[in-house]
mmCIF file of C-alpha atoms in Angstrom:
data_model
loop_
_atom_site.group_PDB
_atom_site.id
_atom_site.type_symbol
_atom_site.label_atom_id
_atom_site.label_comp_id
_atom_site.label_asym_id
_atom_site.label_seq_id
_atom_site.Cartn_x
_atom_site.Cartn_y
_atom_site.Cartn_z
ATOM 1 C CA MET A 1 -19.731 -0.502 -21.038
ATOM 2 C CA ASP A 2 -17.896 2.092 -22.813
ATOM 3 C CA LYS A 3 -14.011 3.212 -22.691
ATOM 4 C CA GLU A 4 -14.558 5.808 -19.930
ATOM 5 C CA GLN A 5 -16.480 3.801 -17.805
ATOM 6 C CA ALA A 6 -14.189 0.945 -17.959
ATOM 7 C CA ARG A 7 -11.406 3.603 -16.945
ATOM 8 C CA PHE A 8 -13.400 4.662 -13.803
ATOM 9 C CA ILE A 9 -13.644 1.286 -12.664
ATOM 10 C CA LEU A 10 -10.258 0.126 -13.341
ATOM 11 C CA GLN A 11 -8.979 3.054 -11.563
ATOM 12 C CA SER A 12 -9.833 1.083 -8.344
ATOM 13 C CA PHE A 13 -8.495 -2.033 -9.328
ATOM 14 C CA ARG A 14 -6.340 -3.655 -6.699
ATOM 15 C CA PRO A 15 -2.492 -4.654 -7.493
ATOM 16 C CA ASP A 16 -2.978 -8.304 -6.419
ATOM 17 C CA GLY A 17 -5.881 -9.007 -8.605
ATOM 18 C CA ALA A 18 -8.435 -9.478 -6.094
ATOM 19 C CA ASP A 19 -10.913 -7.888 -8.020
ATOM 20 C CA ALA A 20 -10.675 -9.801 -11.199
ATOM 21 C CA ARG A 21 -13.463 -12.159 -10.523
ATOM 22 C CA ASN A 22 -15.969 -9.409 -9.868
ATOM 23 C CA PRO A 23 -18.160 -8.682 -12.958
ATOM 24 C CA ASP A 24 -17.708 -5.166 -13.256
ATOM 25 C CA PHE A 25 -14.008 -5.446 -13.087
ATOM 26 C CA GLU A 26 -14.305 -8.367 -15.724
ATOM 27 C CA GLU A 27 -16.223 -6.351 -18.285
ATOM 28 C CA ALA A 28 -13.667 -3.439 -17.632
ATOM 29 C CA LEU A 29 -10.882 -5.663 -18.128
ATOM 30 C CA SER A 30 -12.366 -6.971 -21.361
ATOM 31 C CA VAL A 31 -12.974 -3.532 -22.893
ATOM 32 C CA ALA A 32 -9.234 -2.768 -21.715
ATOM 33 C CA ALA A 33 -8.157 -6.030 -23.632
ATOM 34 C CA GLU A 34 -10.015 -4.795 -26.899
ATOM 35 C CA ASP A 35 -9.029 -1.115 -26.722
ATOM 36 C CA ARG A 36 -5.056 -0.514 -27.178
ATOM 37 C CA GLU A 37 -5.105 3.022 -25.793
ATOM 38 C CA LEU A 38 -7.152 1.748 -22.565
ATOM 39 C CA GLY A 39 -5.036 -1.263 -22.387
ATOM 40 C CA ALA A 40 -1.871 0.820 -22.306
ATOM 41 C CA TRP A 41 -3.233 3.162 -19.686
ATOM 42 C CA LEU A 42 -3.842 -0.061 -17.536
ATOM 43 C CA ALA A 43 -0.370 -1.287 -17.794
ATOM 44 C CA SER A 44 0.828 2.037 -16.861
ATOM 45 C CA GLU A 45 -1.377 2.633 -14.087
ATOM 46 C CA ARG A 46 -0.636 -0.886 -12.700
ATOM 47 C CA ALA A 47 3.033 -0.057 -13.075
ATOM 48 C CA GLU A 48 2.674 3.033 -11.027
ATOM 49 C CA ASP A 49 0.718 1.176 -8.373
ATOM 50 C CA ALA A 50 3.371 -1.741 -8.094
ATOM 51 C CA ALA A 51 5.943 1.146 -7.547
ATOM 52 C CA PHE A 52 4.034 2.900 -4.960
ATOM 53 C CA ALA A 53 3.502 -0.248 -3.073
ATOM 54 C CA ALA A 54 7.362 -1.217 -3.249
ATOM 55 C CA ALA A 55 8.176 2.114 -1.954
ATOM 56 C CA LEU A 56 5.681 1.818 0.955
ATOM 57 C CA ASN A 57 7.241 -1.643 1.764
ATOM 58 C CA ASP A 58 10.520 -0.091 2.045
ATOM 59 C CA LEU A 59 9.522 2.552 4.707
ATOM 60 C CA ARG A 60 10.646 1.638 8.426
ATOM 61 C CA ILE A 61 7.831 2.190 10.622
ATOM 62 C CA PRO A 62 8.988 2.715 14.225
ATOM 63 C CA ASP A 63 8.669 0.228 16.809
ATOM 64 C CA GLU A 64 6.496 2.564 19.036
ATOM 65 C CA LEU A 65 4.353 4.045 16.476
ATOM 66 C CA ARG A 66 1.250 1.831 17.551
ATOM 67 C CA GLU A 67 1.606 2.709 21.259
ATOM 68 C CA ASN A 68 2.248 6.263 20.739
ATOM 69 C CA ILE A 69 -0.838 6.557 18.774
ATOM 70 C CA LEU A 70 -2.864 4.866 21.227
ATOM 71 C CA THR A 71 -1.581 7.013 23.810
ATOM 72 C CA VAL A 72 -2.429 10.111 22.084
ATOM 73 C CA LEU A 73 -5.691 8.601 21.593
ATOM 74 C CA ARG A 74 -6.163 8.401 25.324
ATOM 75 C CA GLY A 75 -5.347 11.823 25.742
ATOM 76 C CA GLU A 76 -1.891 11.425 27.009
ATOM 77 C CA HIS A 77 1.409 12.473 25.680
ATOM 78 C CA PRO A 78 4.037 9.959 24.308
ATOM 79 C CA ALA A 79 7.193 9.829 25.956
ATOM 80 C CA ASP A 80 9.588 10.581 22.821
ATOM 81 C CA GLU A 81 12.488 12.285 21.592
ATOM 82 C CA PHE A 82 10.290 15.299 20.307
ATOM 83 C CA ASN A 83 8.862 15.996 24.086
ATOM 84 C CA ASP A 84 12.382 16.144 25.268
ATOM 85 C CA MET A 85 13.326 18.626 22.389
ATOM 86 C CA ASP A 86 10.343 20.795 23.478
ATOM 87 C CA SER A 87 12.003 21.443 26.742
ATOM 88 C CA ALA A 88 15.334 22.214 25.846
#
């Protein structure tokens, strides 16, 4: 496996390390361990992934979101403040 193939595979490496035992990821990680530039790229990529995951965890999901989505999928209209604004 060359460096670019390893980079391509590692772009989808999950932050929790769940892929580490997959043979393709094992080989790509081995290439990254031997190649300083690829290793630095992987470290940066993993740091960005961790920051993104942390930012997602900080988002507040409205309690009624799930029900509103299901209501719309049924072809109905959710009763929320946005509908109240339309009639004003």
